[in-house]
Coordinates of C-alpha atoms and ligand atoms in Angstrom, one line a residue:
Chain A
M1 CA -19.7 12.9 -53.9
S2 CA -19.0 10.1 -51.4
I3 CA -16.1 10.6 -48.6
I4 CA -16.7 6.9 -48.4
S5 CA -17.2 4.2 -50.9
V6 CA -16.9 0.6 -50.3
K7 CA -17.3 -1.3 -53.8
D8 CA -18.1 -5.3 -53.5
V9 CA -15.9 -5.8 -50.1
S10 CA -15.7 -9.2 -49.0
F11 CA -13.2 -9.7 -46.3
S12 CA -13.1 -13.5 -44.1
Y13 CA -10.4 -14.6 -41.6
N14 CA -10.3 -18.3 -42.4
E15 CA -11.9 -20.4 -45.3
K16 CA -14.5 -21.4 -42.9
K17 CA -16.0 -18.1 -41.9
L18 CA -16.9 -14.9 -44.2
G19 CA -16.8 -11.9 -42.4
L20 CA -18.0 -9.5 -44.9
K21 CA -19.9 -10.5 -47.8
N22 CA -20.0 -8.3 -51.2
V23 CA -20.4 -4.8 -49.4
N24 CA -21.4 -2.2 -51.0
I25 CA -22.0 1.2 -49.3
E26 CA -21.6 4.8 -50.3
I27 CA -20.8 7.6 -47.4
K28 CA -21.3 11.7 -48.3
K29 CA -19.4 13.9 -46.8
G30 CA -21.2 15.2 -43.3
E31 CA -23.5 12.1 -43.1
W32 CA -24.7 10.8 -39.8
I33 CA -24.8 6.8 -40.3
A34 CA -25.7 4.3 -37.5
I35 CA -24.4 0.7 -38.2
L36 CA -26.6 -2.0 -36.4
G37 CA -26.5 -6.1 -36.2
H38 CA -26.5 -8.9 -33.9
N39 CA -23.1 -10.0 -32.5
G40 CA -20.9 -11.4 -34.7
S41 CA -22.5 -9.1 -37.7
G42 CA -19.3 -8.1 -39.1
K43 CA -19.6 -4.5 -37.8
S44 CA -16.2 -4.0 -36.3
T45 CA -14.9 -6.4 -39.0
L46 CA -16.6 -3.4 -41.6
A47 CA -15.0 -0.5 -39.3
K48 CA -11.3 -2.2 -39.2
T49 CA -11.3 -2.6 -43.4
L50 CA -12.4 1.5 -43.3
V51 CA -9.0 2.1 -41.7
G52 CA -7.1 -0.3 -43.6
L53 CA -6.3 -2.7 -40.8
L54 CA -7.6 -5.3 -42.2
E55 CA -7.3 -5.5 -46.1
P56 CA -10.6 -7.5 -48.0
Q57 CA -9.7 -10.3 -50.3
S58 CA -12.1 -8.5 -52.9
G59 CA -13.4 -5.4 -53.7
E60 CA -12.0 -1.7 -52.6
I61 CA -12.5 0.8 -50.7
L62 CA -12.1 4.8 -51.7
I63 CA -11.5 7.3 -48.9
D64 CA -12.2 10.5 -50.3
Q65 CA -11.6 9.3 -53.9
V66 CA -8.2 7.8 -52.8
L67 CA -7.8 4.5 -53.3
L68 CA -7.1 3.0 -49.6
N69 CA -4.1 0.1 -49.7
D70 CA -0.9 -0.4 -47.8
E71 CA 0.8 2.6 -49.4
S72 CA -2.2 5.5 -49.0
A73 CA -3.3 3.9 -45.4
Y74 CA -0.9 6.6 -43.4
E75 CA -1.9 9.2 -45.4
L76 CA -5.8 8.4 -45.2
R77 CA -5.9 7.8 -41.6
K78 CA -5.3 11.2 -40.8
K79 CA -8.9 11.4 -42.1
I80 CA -10.4 9.0 -40.4
G81 CA -10.7 8.4 -36.4
I82 CA -11.8 5.3 -34.9
V83 CA -12.7 4.5 -31.5
F84 CA -12.6 0.7 -30.9
Q85 CA -15.0 -1.4 -28.7
N86 CA -12.4 -2.7 -25.6
P87 CA -11.3 0.7 -23.9
D88 CA -8.6 -1.4 -22.3
N89 CA -6.7 -2.5 -25.6
Q90 CA -6.7 0.9 -26.7
F91 CA -5.0 2.9 -23.6
V92 CA -1.5 3.3 -24.7
G93 CA -0.3 6.3 -22.2
V94 CA 1.2 5.6 -18.9
T95 CA -1.3 8.5 -17.7
V96 CA -4.5 9.8 -19.0
R97 CA -3.0 12.8 -20.5
D98 CA -0.1 10.7 -22.0
D99 CA -2.8 8.5 -23.7
I100 CA -5.1 11.5 -24.9
A101 CA -1.6 12.9 -26.2
F102 CA -0.9 10.0 -28.3
G103 CA -2.5 10.2 -31.5
M104 CA -1.3 14.2 -31.4
E105 CA 2.3 13.5 -31.2
N106 CA 2.6 10.8 -33.7
L107 CA 0.5 14.2 -36.2
C108 CA 3.2 16.1 -34.5
I109 CA 1.0 18.8 -33.3
P110 CA 3.3 21.3 -31.1
R111 CA 3.8 20.3 -27.6
E112 CA 1.3 24.0 -26.6
E113 CA -1.1 23.2 -28.7
M114 CA -1.6 19.5 -27.4
L115 CA -1.9 20.4 -24.2
E116 CA -4.5 23.7 -24.4
K117 CA -6.5 20.3 -26.5
I118 CA -5.6 18.6 -23.9
D119 CA -7.5 20.7 -21.7
F120 CA -10.1 21.6 -23.7
Y121 CA -10.9 17.7 -24.7
A122 CA -10.8 16.4 -21.1
Q123 CA -13.1 18.5 -19.9
K124 CA -15.4 17.5 -23.0
V125 CA -15.3 13.9 -21.6
G126 CA -15.0 15.0 -17.9
M127 CA -12.1 13.7 -17.1
K128 CA -10.2 16.6 -16.1
E129 CA -9.4 15.8 -12.8
Y130 CA -7.9 12.4 -14.0
L131 CA -5.4 13.7 -16.0
D132 CA -2.2 11.9 -14.1
K133 CA -4.3 8.7 -13.4
Q134 CA -2.9 5.7 -14.8
P135 CA -5.5 3.2 -16.4
S136 CA -5.0 0.8 -13.9
N137 CA -7.0 3.2 -11.6
L138 CA -9.8 4.1 -13.7
S139 CA -13.6 2.4 -14.5
G140 CA -14.5 1.2 -17.7
G141 CA -16.3 3.8 -18.4
Q142 CA -13.5 6.1 -17.7
K143 CA -11.0 4.4 -20.2
Q144 CA -13.8 4.5 -23.0
R145 CA -14.5 8.6 -22.4
V146 CA -10.2 8.9 -22.9
A147 CA -10.1 6.6 -25.8
I148 CA -12.8 9.1 -27.1
A149 CA -11.0 12.4 -26.1
G150 CA -7.8 10.9 -27.9
I151 CA -9.9 10.5 -30.9
L152 CA -11.5 13.8 -30.5
A153 CA -8.2 15.8 -30.2
M154 CA -6.9 14.6 -33.7
H155 CA -9.8 16.4 -35.5
S156 CA -10.2 13.6 -38.1
D157 CA -12.9 14.3 -40.8
I158 CA -14.8 10.5 -40.2
L159 CA -15.8 9.5 -37.1
I160 CA -16.0 5.6 -36.3
F161 CA -17.5 4.9 -32.5
D162 CA -17.9 1.4 -31.9
E163 CA -19.5 0.6 -29.1
A164 CA -17.6 3.5 -27.8
T165 CA -20.2 5.2 -25.5
S166 CA -21.2 1.3 -24.2
M167 CA -20.3 2.0 -20.8
L168 CA -21.0 5.1 -20.1
D169 CA -23.6 6.6 -18.1
P170 CA -26.6 8.1 -19.2
Y171 CA -25.5 11.7 -18.5
T172 CA -22.1 11.6 -20.0
R173 CA -23.1 9.8 -22.8
S174 CA -25.7 12.4 -23.8
D175 CA -23.7 15.2 -23.1
L176 CA -21.1 13.7 -25.5
I177 CA -24.0 13.1 -27.7
E178 CA -24.7 16.5 -28.2
Y179 CA -21.1 17.5 -28.9
I180 CA -21.1 14.7 -31.7
K181 CA -24.1 16.6 -32.9
T182 CA -22.5 20.0 -33.1
L183 CA -18.9 18.2 -35.2
N184 CA -22.1 16.7 -37.5
K185 CA -23.5 20.3 -38.0
E186 CA -19.8 21.5 -38.7
G187 CA -19.3 19.1 -41.7
L188 CA -17.9 16.0 -40.0
T189 CA -19.0 12.4 -40.8
I190 CA -20.0 10.1 -38.2
I191 CA -20.1 6.2 -38.0
M192 CA -22.0 5.1 -35.1
I193 CA -21.6 1.1 -34.4
T194 CA -24.1 0.4 -31.6
H195 CA -26.8 -1.6 -29.8
D196 CA -28.9 0.9 -28.7
V197 CA -31.7 1.6 -31.6
N198 CA -32.2 5.3 -29.7
E199 CA -28.6 6.1 -30.0
A200 CA -29.2 4.8 -33.6
L201 CA -32.2 6.8 -34.3
L202 CA -30.3 10.0 -34.6
A203 CA -28.5 8.8 -37.9
D204 CA -29.3 10.2 -41.3
R205 CA -29.3 6.8 -42.6
M206 CA -29.4 3.1 -40.9
L207 CA -26.9 0.0 -41.9
I208 CA -28.2 -2.7 -40.4
L209 CA -25.5 -5.6 -41.1
N210 CA -26.6 -9.7 -41.0
Q211 CA -24.2 -12.3 -41.6
G212 CA -21.5 -9.7 -42.7
E213 CA -23.9 -9.0 -44.9
V214 CA -25.9 -5.5 -45.9
Y215 CA -29.2 -5.9 -45.0
A216 CA -30.4 -2.3 -45.0
F217 CA -29.1 0.6 -45.9
E218 CA -32.0 3.0 -45.5
A219 CA -33.0 6.5 -44.5
T220 CA -33.8 6.3 -40.7
N221 CA -37.8 7.7 -41.2
D222 CA -37.8 5.2 -44.3
L223 CA -36.3 2.4 -42.0
L224 CA -38.9 3.3 -39.0
K225 CA -42.0 2.5 -41.3
K226 CA -40.1 -1.3 -41.6
P227 CA -40.2 -3.0 -38.1
E228 CA -40.2 -6.3 -39.7
V229 CA -36.7 -5.7 -40.6
F230 CA -35.7 -5.0 -37.6
R231 CA -37.1 -7.9 -36.2
E232 CA -35.7 -10.5 -39.0
C233 CA -32.0 -8.8 -37.6
H234 CA -32.8 -9.6 -34.0
L235 CA -32.8 -6.0 -33.3
E236 CA -34.6 -4.7 -30.8
L237 CA -37.5 -1.9 -31.4
P238 CA -38.0 2.0 -29.9
V239 CA -41.8 0.7 -27.5
A240 CA -43.0 3.5 -29.6
L241 CA -42.6 2.2 -32.8
E242 CA -43.6 -1.5 -31.3
V243 CA -46.8 0.2 -30.5
A244 CA -46.9 1.9 -34.3
S245 CA -46.4 -1.5 -35.6
K246 CA -49.4 -2.6 -34.0
V247 CA -51.9 0.2 -34.4
E248 CA -54.3 0.5 -37.4
S249 CA -54.9 4.4 -37.9
Q250 CA -52.0 5.2 -40.3
K251 CA -52.9 9.0 -38.2
I252 CA -51.6 7.5 -35.1
K253 CA -48.9 5.7 -36.8
E254 CA -47.5 8.7 -38.3
K255 CA -47.6 10.6 -34.8
L256 CA -45.5 8.0 -33.3
W257 CA -43.1 8.1 -35.7
E258 CA -42.6 11.5 -35.5
Y259 CA -42.0 11.3 -31.7
V260 CA -39.4 8.9 -32.4
L261 CA -37.4 11.1 -34.6
T262 CA -37.9 14.3 -33.1
K263 CA -37.2 12.9 -29.2
Chain B
M1 CA -0.6 -4.1 -7.8
N2 CA 0.1 -0.5 -8.1
S3 CA 3.7 -1.0 -6.3
I4 CA 4.7 -3.5 -9.4
I5 CA 4.1 -0.7 -12.2
I6 CA 5.6 2.1 -10.0
G7 CA 8.5 -0.2 -8.6
Q8 CA 10.6 0.9 -6.1
Y9 CA 9.4 4.8 -6.6
I10 CA 8.0 6.6 -3.9
P11 CA 6.2 9.7 -4.0
G12 CA 7.7 12.7 -2.2
K13 CA 8.9 16.2 -2.7
G14 CA 12.6 16.4 -2.1
F15 CA 15.3 18.0 -3.7
F16 CA 16.3 14.4 -6.5
Y17 CA 12.4 14.5 -7.0
R18 CA 12.9 17.9 -9.0
L19 CA 16.0 16.7 -10.5
D20 CA 15.8 15.6 -14.1
P21 CA 16.3 12.2 -14.6
R22 CA 19.1 12.9 -17.9
T23 CA 21.4 14.3 -14.7
K24 CA 20.5 11.6 -11.9
I25 CA 21.2 9.0 -14.4
I26 CA 24.3 10.1 -15.8
S27 CA 25.3 11.2 -12.3
V28 CA 24.9 7.5 -10.5
L29 CA 27.2 6.2 -13.2
F30 CA 29.8 8.6 -12.9
L31 CA 29.8 8.4 -9.1
M32 CA 29.8 4.6 -9.2
I33 CA 32.9 4.7 -11.5
A34 CA 34.1 7.3 -9.0
V35 CA 33.5 4.8 -6.7
F36 CA 35.5 1.9 -7.9
M37 CA 38.9 4.1 -8.0
L38 CA 39.2 4.4 -4.5
E39 CA 41.6 2.4 -3.6
N40 CA 41.6 1.8 0.7
I41 CA 39.0 2.5 3.3
T42 CA 40.2 5.9 4.3
Q43 CA 39.0 7.0 1.1
L44 CA 35.9 4.4 1.3
S45 CA 34.9 6.3 4.3
I46 CA 34.8 9.9 2.6
A47 CA 33.0 8.3 -0.4
L48 CA 30.5 6.9 2.3
A49 CA 29.9 10.0 4.0
A50 CA 29.0 11.9 1.0
A51 CA 26.6 9.2 0.2
I52 CA 25.0 9.5 3.7
F53 CA 25.0 13.6 3.0
I54 CA 23.8 13.1 -0.8
L55 CA 20.9 11.2 1.5
L56 CA 20.2 13.9 4.0
I57 CA 20.2 16.6 1.8
G58 CA 17.6 14.5 -0.3
Q59 CA 15.5 14.2 2.5
I60 CA 15.3 10.2 1.5
S61 CA 14.6 8.2 4.5
I62 CA 17.6 5.6 5.7
I63 CA 15.2 3.3 6.4
K64 CA 14.1 2.6 3.0
V65 CA 17.2 2.5 1.6
A66 CA 17.8 0.0 4.1
K67 CA 14.8 -2.0 3.0
G68 CA 16.4 -2.1 -0.7
L69 CA 19.3 -3.8 0.7
R70 CA 17.3 -6.8 1.6
A71 CA 17.6 -7.4 -1.8
I72 CA 21.5 -8.0 -1.9
F73 CA 21.7 -9.4 1.6
V74 CA 22.8 -12.7 0.2
L75 CA 25.5 -11.1 -1.9
L76 CA 26.8 -9.5 1.6
I77 CA 27.5 -12.1 3.2
F78 CA 28.5 -14.6 0.8
T79 CA 31.2 -11.8 -0.1
F80 CA 32.6 -11.0 3.8
V81 CA 32.8 -15.3 3.7
F82 CA 34.8 -15.2 0.5
Q83 CA 37.1 -12.6 1.4
I84 CA 37.8 -14.2 5.1
A85 CA 38.1 -17.5 3.8
L86 CA 40.1 -16.9 0.1
N87 CA 42.1 -13.9 1.3
T88 CA 45.5 -14.6 2.7
E89 CA 47.7 -11.5 3.2
G90 CA 48.8 -10.1 6.0
K91 CA 49.3 -10.6 9.3
I92 CA 47.3 -13.7 10.7
L93 CA 45.0 -12.6 13.3
S94 CA 43.4 -15.9 14.2
Q95 CA 44.0 -19.2 13.6
A96 CA 41.9 -21.9 14.5
T97 CA 41.0 -25.2 13.2
L98 CA 36.9 -26.3 12.6
H99 CA 35.8 -29.3 13.8
F100 CA 32.7 -31.6 12.5
N101 CA 32.2 -34.4 14.5
L102 CA 28.7 -35.3 16.0
Y103 CA 28.5 -33.0 19.0
S104 CA 29.1 -30.1 16.7
V105 CA 26.9 -31.1 13.9
L106 CA 24.3 -31.6 16.6
A107 CA 24.9 -28.7 17.9
I108 CA 24.3 -26.6 14.3
V109 CA 21.4 -28.4 13.9
L110 CA 19.9 -27.2 17.2
A111 CA 21.1 -23.8 16.7
F112 CA 19.6 -24.1 13.2
V113 CA 16.4 -25.0 14.7
F114 CA 16.3 -22.5 17.7
W115 CA 17.2 -19.8 14.9
R116 CA 13.8 -20.2 12.6
I117 CA 11.5 -21.0 15.7
L118 CA 13.4 -17.1 16.6
L119 CA 12.5 -16.0 13.3
R120 CA 8.7 -16.3 13.8
L121 CA 9.0 -13.5 15.8
G122 CA 9.2 -11.5 13.4
K123 CA 11.9 -9.0 14.5
F124 CA 15.6 -8.7 14.2
K125 CA 15.8 -10.8 11.6
F126 CA 19.0 -9.5 10.6
L127 CA 20.6 -9.8 13.9
L128 CA 19.1 -13.1 14.4
F129 CA 21.0 -14.3 10.9
L130 CA 24.5 -13.1 12.4
A131 CA 23.9 -14.8 15.6
F132 CA 23.4 -17.7 13.7
V133 CA 26.5 -17.5 11.8
F134 CA 28.6 -16.6 14.2
G135 CA 27.0 -19.5 16.4
V136 CA 28.2 -22.0 13.9
Y137 CA 31.5 -20.6 14.1
F138 CA 32.0 -20.9 17.9
I139 CA 30.4 -24.5 17.8
L140 CA 32.6 -25.2 14.9
R141 CA 35.5 -23.8 16.4
Y142 CA 34.9 -25.3 20.1
V143 CA 33.2 -28.0 20.2
G144 CA 35.8 -30.4 19.9
Y145 CA 34.9 -33.9 21.6
G146 CA 34.9 -37.1 19.7
T147 CA 36.5 -38.2 16.9
D148 CA 36.0 -35.0 14.0
F149 CA 35.1 -37.2 10.5
Y150 CA 36.5 -33.8 9.0
S151 CA 38.1 -30.6 10.1
F152 CA 40.2 -27.9 8.5
S153 CA 42.2 -24.6 9.6
L154 CA 40.7 -21.2 9.2
T155 CA 43.5 -18.9 9.1
I156 CA 41.9 -14.8 9.5
Y157 CA 44.3 -12.4 7.7
E158 CA 44.4 -8.9 8.5
K159 CA 43.8 -8.0 4.7
G160 CA 40.9 -10.6 4.6
I161 CA 38.8 -8.1 7.2
E162 CA 39.8 -5.6 5.5
M163 CA 39.1 -6.5 2.2
S164 CA 35.8 -7.7 3.3
V165 CA 34.8 -4.7 4.9
F166 CA 36.2 -2.7 1.8
V167 CA 34.4 -4.2 -0.9
I168 CA 31.2 -4.8 1.5
V169 CA 30.8 -0.4 1.7
R170 CA 31.6 -0.1 -1.9
I171 CA 28.7 -2.2 -2.3
L172 CA 26.8 -0.5 0.0
I173 CA 27.7 3.0 -1.2
I174 CA 26.7 1.7 -5.5
I175 CA 23.3 0.9 -3.8
T176 CA 22.6 3.5 -1.8
F177 CA 23.5 5.7 -5.4
T178 CA 21.2 3.6 -7.5
T179 CA 18.5 3.5 -4.4
V180 CA 18.1 7.1 -4.5
L181 CA 17.6 7.0 -8.5
T182 CA 14.7 4.5 -8.6
L183 CA 13.1 6.0 -5.3
S184 CA 13.0 9.0 -6.6
T185 CA 12.2 8.9 -10.4
K186 CA 9.2 7.5 -12.1
P187 CA 9.7 4.4 -14.1
T188 CA 7.9 6.8 -17.0
D189 CA 10.6 9.5 -16.6
L190 CA 13.3 7.2 -16.2
T191 CA 12.7 5.4 -19.2
H192 CA 11.9 8.9 -21.0
G193 CA 15.6 9.9 -19.5
I194 CA 17.4 7.0 -20.8
E195 CA 16.0 7.7 -24.0
C196 CA 17.1 11.0 -24.2
L197 CA 20.4 9.7 -23.2
L198 CA 20.8 6.9 -25.9
R199 CA 19.4 9.3 -28.8
P200 CA 23.0 9.9 -30.4
L201 CA 22.5 6.3 -31.1
K202 CA 20.0 6.8 -34.2
K203 CA 23.0 6.9 -36.0
I204 CA 23.8 3.3 -35.7
G205 CA 20.2 2.2 -36.1
F206 CA 19.2 2.1 -32.7
N207 CA 16.2 4.0 -32.3
S208 CA 15.4 4.8 -28.3
E209 CA 12.0 6.3 -29.0
D210 CA 10.8 3.5 -30.0
F211 CA 12.7 1.3 -27.6
A212 CA 11.4 3.9 -24.8
L213 CA 8.0 3.2 -26.2
I214 CA 7.9 -0.4 -26.0
I215 CA 9.0 -0.5 -22.2
S216 CA 6.4 2.1 -21.1
L217 CA 3.6 0.0 -22.8
S218 CA 5.0 -2.8 -21.0
L219 CA 5.2 -0.9 -17.7
R220 CA 1.5 0.1 -18.6
Y221 CA 0.5 -3.4 -19.2
I222 CA 1.6 -4.9 -16.2
P223 CA -1.0 -4.4 -13.8
T224 CA -4.0 -5.3 -16.5
I225 CA -2.3 -9.0 -16.9
F226 CA -1.9 -9.3 -13.3
D227 CA -5.7 -8.4 -12.9
E228 CA -6.2 -10.6 -15.6
A229 CA -4.5 -13.8 -14.1
Q230 CA -6.5 -13.1 -10.7
K231 CA -9.6 -13.0 -13.0
I232 CA -8.9 -16.5 -14.7
M233 CA -7.9 -17.8 -11.4
A234 CA -11.2 -16.5 -9.6
A235 CA -13.0 -18.1 -12.7
Q236 CA -11.0 -21.5 -12.6
A237 CA -11.6 -21.4 -8.4
S238 CA -15.3 -20.9 -8.8
R239 CA -15.3 -24.4 -10.9
G240 CA -13.5 -26.6 -8.4
A241 CA -9.9 -25.6 -9.1
D242 CA -8.1 -25.3 -5.7
F243 CA -4.7 -23.3 -6.1
S244 CA -3.6 -23.9 -2.8
E245 CA -3.1 -27.6 -2.1
G246 CA -1.8 -30.4 -4.1
K247 CA 1.1 -32.3 -5.5
L248 CA 4.0 -30.9 -7.3
K249 CA 2.5 -32.3 -10.4
D250 CA -1.0 -30.9 -10.0
K251 CA 0.9 -27.2 -9.0
L252 CA 2.4 -27.7 -12.3
K253 CA -0.9 -28.3 -14.2
Q254 CA -2.7 -25.5 -12.8
I255 CA 0.1 -23.4 -13.3
I256 CA -0.4 -24.3 -16.8
S257 CA -3.7 -24.0 -16.9
L258 CA -3.6 -20.5 -16.0
L259 CA -0.1 -19.6 -18.3
V260 CA -2.6 -20.7 -21.6
P261 CA -5.0 -18.6 -21.1
M262 CA -2.9 -15.9 -20.0
F263 CA -0.9 -16.1 -23.3
I264 CA -3.6 -16.1 -25.7
I265 CA -4.8 -13.1 -24.1
A266 CA -1.9 -11.4 -24.3
F267 CA -1.6 -11.8 -27.9
M268 CA -4.9 -10.6 -28.6
R269 CA -4.3 -7.9 -26.4
S270 CA -1.4 -6.8 -28.0
E271 CA -3.2 -7.4 -31.4
E272 CA -5.7 -5.1 -30.4
L273 CA -3.3 -2.7 -29.0
A274 CA -1.0 -2.6 -32.1
D275 CA -4.4 -2.1 -34.4
A276 CA -5.4 0.9 -31.9
M277 CA -1.7 2.6 -32.1
E278 CA -1.8 2.3 -36.0
S279 CA -5.3 4.1 -36.7
R280 CA -4.1 6.8 -34.3
N281 CA -1.3 7.2 -36.7
F282 CA 1.6 5.7 -35.0
V283 CA 4.3 4.8 -37.3
P284 CA 7.5 2.8 -35.9
G285 CA 10.3 5.1 -36.0
Q286 CA 8.7 8.6 -37.5
S287 CA 9.4 11.5 -35.8
R288 CA 6.5 12.5 -33.6
T289 CA 6.7 15.6 -30.7
R290 CA 6.1 14.8 -27.1
I291 CA 4.3 16.0 -24.6
N292 CA 6.7 15.0 -21.9
V293 CA 9.4 17.2 -22.6
L294 CA 12.8 17.1 -19.9
K295 CA 14.1 20.3 -18.9
F296 CA 17.3 21.4 -17.2
S297 CA 17.5 23.8 -14.5
M298 CA 19.5 25.4 -11.9
I299 CA 19.5 22.6 -9.4
D300 CA 20.9 20.5 -12.4
V301 CA 23.7 22.3 -12.5
Y302 CA 25.0 22.4 -8.7
S303 CA 24.5 18.8 -8.9
G304 CA 26.2 18.8 -12.1
V305 CA 29.5 20.1 -10.6
F306 CA 29.0 18.3 -7.5
T307 CA 29.6 15.3 -9.4
L308 CA 32.2 16.1 -11.4
L309 CA 34.0 17.0 -8.3
C310 CA 33.6 14.3 -6.8
F311 CA 34.9 12.5 -10.1
A312 CA 37.9 14.8 -10.2
G313 CA 38.7 14.0 -6.8
A314 CA 38.6 10.1 -7.3
I315 CA 41.0 10.7 -10.4
V316 CA 43.3 13.0 -8.6
I317 CA 43.2 10.5 -5.8
K318 CA 43.8 7.8 -7.9
V319 CA 46.8 9.2 -10.0
I320 CA 48.2 10.4 -6.7
Ligands
LIG1 N1 -9.5 -12.0 -35.0 C1 -10.8 -13.0 -35.7 N2 -10.3 -14.0 -36.2 C2 -11.4 -14.8 -36.1 N3 -12.5 -14.5 -36.5 C3 -13.1 -12.8 -36.4 C4 -12.1 -12.7 -35.3 N4 -12.8 -11.5 -35.2 C5 -14.1 -11.6 -35.7 N5 -14.1 -12.7 -35.8 C6 -15.5 -13.3 -36.7 O1 -15.9 -12.6 -37.7 C7 -17.3 -12.5 -37.7 C8 -17.6 -10.6 -37.4 O2 -17.3 -10.4 -35.7 P1 -17.0 -8.6 -35.8 O3 -16.2 -8.7 -34.5 O4 -17.0 -7.9 -37.2 O5 -18.9 -8.7 -35.5 P2 -19.5 -7.4 -34.7 O6 -20.6 -7.0 -35.6 O7 -18.6 -6.2 -34.3 O8 -20.2 -7.8 -33.1 P3 -20.1 -7.7 -31.7 O9 -22.0 -7.2 -32.2 O10 -20.1 -8.6 -30.9 O11 -19.1 -6.4 -31.4 C9 -17.4 -13.2 -35.8 O12 -18.2 -14.1 -36.6 C10 -16.6 -13.5 -35.4 O13 -16.7 -14.7 -34.8
LIG2 MG1 -17.8 -5.5 -32.5

């Protein structure tokens, strides 16, 4: 049963340029998907069409078997949380606390509950000491953490991260990834847009976009065996895979693949 | 940069910081109306005493309020001159002819230069200004040599002095009240307070919640936009733009070359922000719970009673 199905979706910002070309995707509940692609390949565009912020010129999108359109968008958005690329332009509140609360306020969550959740998620992203700070006093990575906390607090079924961990320090990032793993085990569907191949390796399946088209959408362990796909799309390969593509022995190859996946 | 986002607000712990913003806004409104009902200097003096009393219990420094007065300094001087020159009631206090001739005009120019030089010292600006104004008056009055190319007679009446003092004290009191409000209330609390007070307007289609959200978003983005401007200026300077010199025409060009990218960036930002808000389930006009809630406490009751007493007192005076 697909929680997201994208059927033959095309989208263009203007006549000259197609943002997405005939995209077909099926994502099952509880899956972890990584979306990879060069700059301008349409990753953010796809994410925005999935939450109904951009309306495709053709094709249709179903979220939980419900057609996404202007009327259903408000209801469907409650199921999807998205963290955008630029943390500065999604900071709505005057303080960190206000910003984490914003989404919950819109969902009409009672105040007491909000306070508890703010504490919990601020702790999770390591921003508890900053709750009363204003965004102008925060670093880019700190704003990113706040944005993530604000989305996590809304308890959506599907989480989309559009390069949302790009500014985090390695320590915070791996902490957060661990937490996302537990959420994924609890049944949340995770979609991670990233330029970091190591982060993408955590996914069950990888979606590789190239010039607005789906270049590959396969299980991670299958894709690992096709380094040429990465090269053709100008993507970075983990060192171990680079090595694997060079060695002859099938045995060493398998060892290396295994190593990459368990890391 | 932060001084812009917090406006006049100065963090502190006094009495007024603990008051609910709604109480403060309403009280200031009522006290202002009360002050406008007073009719003579004696009554105003009592009000002034009350204003100073308010400052004292609020532990708000009079110096800070005085600084707030600087902004309306010109207004005060203008009121003063206006009242003295145009009010023709009561006893005549002084009558003098003011002479404009070669010598007096020269003397005024000298006095002006002297005043500007002294200003460089950076101290006693206000006193220096007063000295300059009085200096001009005395020069015009007593330097009567040679032929005047213009002269007129200035008569100062008792009522003129009285009214100017009256109006100035009234302005001072009102400024004191509003400064206490803005010094002790964060802009966010202020907007929240206004929002709550305007909520009844929902019946006639005015949504105060959305209005308050717009205000607080603006407050939120002011420092960001200033940072942006600085970045653009730095980027342009690093490519050889010079912002400090040049003719007016060059300056204009530079300003335009700064404004255009700033507008474009601001538009892009607001679009992304709208996307972010929408994706977090924001629907304009829809009811939402609030993380920040306002609560009245005992001190709000005390303050309310105090305000009411002042207001009632003013009405009683007016009626009698
Ligand atoms: N608001 C817009 N108006 C016009 N064209 C746009 C707009 N946003 C993106 N594009 C174009 O659409 C294409 C896809 O952009 P998109 O932002 O989806 O790329 P991306 O894969 O997210 O890239 P990145 O890795 O840099 O985030 C790009 O060629 C871009 O120039
Ligand atoms: Mg992008």
